[in-house]
């Protein structure tokens, strides 16, 4: 392999704005068809490299411990790794016995790597056999809204995953955008005016904090 080839692996992956590719898979909760499972809810689909590994155990436990926060945001969790269903079951039981944390969400057993390949979770220059730490945020219309990819050796940040989900939902609900480091409750960015009439309305609105016509914030 020459040095260029390592940079040109053609990885197919859904992109932001795409409809999440459908699949049917075996999980720790039985067979799952992605599009049927979603049913008007948000989905957070995430991969981990391998069962019985330390970083993955901390991440999966964190998802489990914060599952109620996701449910409160009308969001279902789906995990995935390139392991067998027997491995998943043994690992879930081991984590429950050793830590008391129950990984109570479907975990896809992607032994044939079909879902990992469909979602660009298999990134061969990182690992040819283990999925990277991907997170796909999928909205109730099945559209991919945000994607995170982390390498094998860095665990994800659960606060950031929940913050990003809240930012997407708040943006949808109020037709606004979120500034850097936005946290729920912080002011949000209102879209710039599209007409002179809109600008006059903006200038008269005491609730809008306007730095200039293109940068204005308000509290919700
Ligand atoms: C881990 O979860 O600890 C891990 C998994 C695969 C490679 C490196 C670390």
XYZ file of C-alpha atoms and ligand atoms in Angstrom:
229
model
C 0.000 0.000 0.000
C 1.506 3.388 -0.933
C 1.229 6.363 1.395
C -1.657 7.927 -0.590
C -3.872 4.891 -0.240
C -4.144 5.270 3.509
C -5.885 8.626 2.929
C -8.316 7.530 0.258
C -10.340 4.712 1.763
C -13.782 5.103 0.216
C -16.019 4.922 3.289
C -19.705 5.171 2.587
C -21.589 6.965 5.320
C -24.818 8.883 5.737
C -24.359 12.624 5.900
C -26.199 15.335 7.786
C -29.595 15.862 6.149
C -29.791 12.339 4.663
C -32.573 9.943 5.575
C -30.987 7.409 7.928
C -30.420 4.239 5.887
C -32.774 1.525 7.061
C -31.603 -1.869 8.278
C -32.819 -4.888 10.147
C -30.529 -6.235 12.853
C -30.349 -8.650 15.742
C -30.098 -6.891 19.112
C -30.118 -7.704 22.816
C -33.839 -6.841 22.705
C -34.643 -8.964 19.643
C -34.870 -8.059 15.947
C -34.941 -4.354 15.186
C -35.959 -2.546 11.993
C -34.609 0.989 12.321
C -37.425 2.814 10.546
C -40.148 0.858 12.357
C -38.400 1.289 15.689
C -38.198 5.072 15.395
C -41.988 5.696 15.238
C -41.997 9.466 15.675
C -39.182 9.566 18.210
C -35.605 10.754 18.100
C -32.930 8.068 17.943
C -29.361 8.124 19.161
C -27.548 5.296 17.350
C -24.035 4.753 18.681
C -21.277 2.240 18.129
C -18.547 1.029 20.456
C -15.451 -0.947 19.477
C -15.879 -4.099 21.547
C -17.628 -5.767 24.465
C -15.576 -6.462 27.623
C -13.294 -3.459 27.090
C -12.795 -0.687 29.637
C -13.584 2.559 27.805
C -16.658 0.983 26.178
C -17.895 -0.211 29.555
C -17.693 3.323 30.975
C -19.496 4.788 27.959
C -22.253 2.186 27.770
C -22.812 2.487 31.514
C -23.099 6.265 31.155
C -25.731 5.854 28.420
C -27.621 3.447 30.700
C -27.396 5.709 33.757
C -28.733 8.663 31.758
C -31.355 6.752 29.785
C -34.177 8.591 31.573
C -32.797 11.939 30.398
C -32.908 10.663 26.817
C -36.449 9.313 27.336
C -37.514 12.718 28.685
C -36.304 14.121 25.343
C -38.442 11.576 23.414
C -35.259 9.771 22.407
C -34.489 6.061 22.133
C -30.976 4.659 22.447
C -29.514 1.956 20.185
C -25.986 0.634 20.699
C -23.887 -1.415 18.294
C -20.640 -3.320 18.106
C -19.111 -5.987 15.918
C -19.684 -8.736 18.464
C -22.052 -11.688 18.712
C -25.348 -11.589 20.543
C -23.923 -14.095 23.057
C -21.016 -11.758 23.762
C -23.415 -8.831 24.253
C -25.610 -10.817 26.631
C -22.609 -12.038 28.639
C -21.174 -8.491 28.831
C -24.486 -6.881 29.828
C -24.859 -9.497 32.577
C -21.215 -9.030 33.667
C -21.602 -5.238 33.920
C -24.839 -5.719 35.880
C -23.183 -8.152 38.309
C -20.003 -6.119 38.773
C -21.413 -2.578 38.868
C -25.183 -2.815 39.246
C -25.668 -0.896 35.967
C -28.082 -2.515 33.519
C -27.494 -1.736 29.834
C -31.217 -1.600 29.211
C -31.395 -0.606 25.551
C -30.987 -2.601 22.324
C -27.377 -3.350 21.404
C -26.944 -4.497 17.806
C -24.813 -7.611 17.261
C -23.240 -6.551 13.967
C -21.079 -9.608 13.383
C -21.322 -9.330 9.579
C -20.409 -5.605 9.855
C -23.323 -4.687 7.588
C -24.662 -1.845 9.754
C -21.153 -0.647 10.650
C -20.323 -0.382 6.950
C -23.662 1.258 6.109
C -23.022 3.976 8.691
C -19.293 4.478 8.118
C -18.548 3.144 11.598
C -15.834 0.864 10.283
C -12.875 3.097 9.506
C -10.107 0.745 8.388
C -7.179 3.046 9.109
C -8.330 3.076 12.741
C -9.378 -0.604 12.915
C -10.355 -3.180 10.313
C -12.394 -5.220 12.773
C -13.819 -2.853 15.386
C -16.261 0.017 14.919
C -15.094 3.493 15.912
C -17.120 5.401 18.505
C -19.810 6.933 16.283
C -22.979 8.742 17.354
C -25.818 9.422 14.901
C -28.640 11.743 15.972
C -31.732 10.846 13.930
C -34.889 12.958 14.124
C -38.522 11.751 14.104
C -38.627 12.236 10.298
C -35.681 9.797 10.137
C -33.277 12.495 9.026
C -29.647 12.383 10.210
C -29.144 15.642 12.093
C -25.737 15.398 13.758
C -22.846 12.951 13.587
C -19.924 12.417 15.964
C -16.945 10.165 15.368
C -14.412 9.403 18.091
C -11.400 7.108 17.812
C -10.974 3.885 19.776
C -8.933 5.440 22.576
C -11.100 8.442 23.522
C -14.426 8.041 25.289
C -17.287 10.349 24.412
C -18.789 13.057 26.631
C -22.330 12.273 27.751
C -23.038 15.880 28.746
C -22.130 16.972 25.208
C -24.316 14.282 23.627
C -27.299 15.431 25.693
C -26.478 19.107 25.096
C -26.331 18.568 21.338
C -29.662 16.716 21.401
C -31.287 19.535 23.391
C -29.771 22.103 21.008
C -31.237 20.319 17.968
C -34.668 20.040 19.562
C -34.672 23.661 20.778
C -33.552 24.859 17.365
C -36.403 22.965 15.700
C -39.008 24.150 18.178
C -38.098 27.864 18.034
C -36.432 28.239 14.608
C -33.275 29.611 16.202
C -29.588 28.671 16.260
C -27.260 28.008 19.141
C -24.103 30.035 19.807
C -20.797 28.593 20.942
C -20.977 26.650 24.228
C -24.765 27.076 24.378
C -26.449 25.432 27.332
C -30.205 25.051 27.862
C -31.534 28.325 29.278
C -28.868 30.457 27.585
C -29.844 33.082 24.976
C -30.220 31.776 21.424
C -29.426 33.326 18.061
C -32.328 34.631 16.032
C -32.091 34.437 12.240
C -31.107 37.663 10.467
C -33.935 39.791 9.069
C -34.846 39.044 5.449
C -36.538 42.361 4.691
C -36.223 45.994 5.791
C -39.580 45.575 7.528
C -38.149 42.646 9.506
C -35.157 44.819 10.401
C -37.386 47.603 11.742
C -39.346 45.055 13.781
C -36.053 43.682 15.117
C -34.819 47.184 16.048
C -38.050 47.850 17.951
C -37.998 44.515 19.795
C -36.683 45.209 23.308
C -36.223 41.483 23.935
C -33.653 41.074 21.194
C -30.053 41.837 22.094
C -28.649 42.994 18.743
C -24.914 43.423 18.184
C -25.559 44.020 14.501
C -28.298 43.002 12.066
C -26.701 39.580 11.538
C -25.886 38.829 15.179
C -28.821 39.040 17.533
C -29.778 36.969 20.552
C -32.849 36.515 22.684
C -33.884 34.469 25.678
C -36.597 31.868 25.131
C -11.860 0.253 25.213
O -13.095 0.342 25.179
O -11.241 0.362 26.260
C -11.123 0.012 23.950
C -11.672 -0.746 22.952
C -10.972 -0.967 21.790
C -9.715 -0.409 21.633
C -9.175 0.380 22.630
C -9.881 0.603 23.805
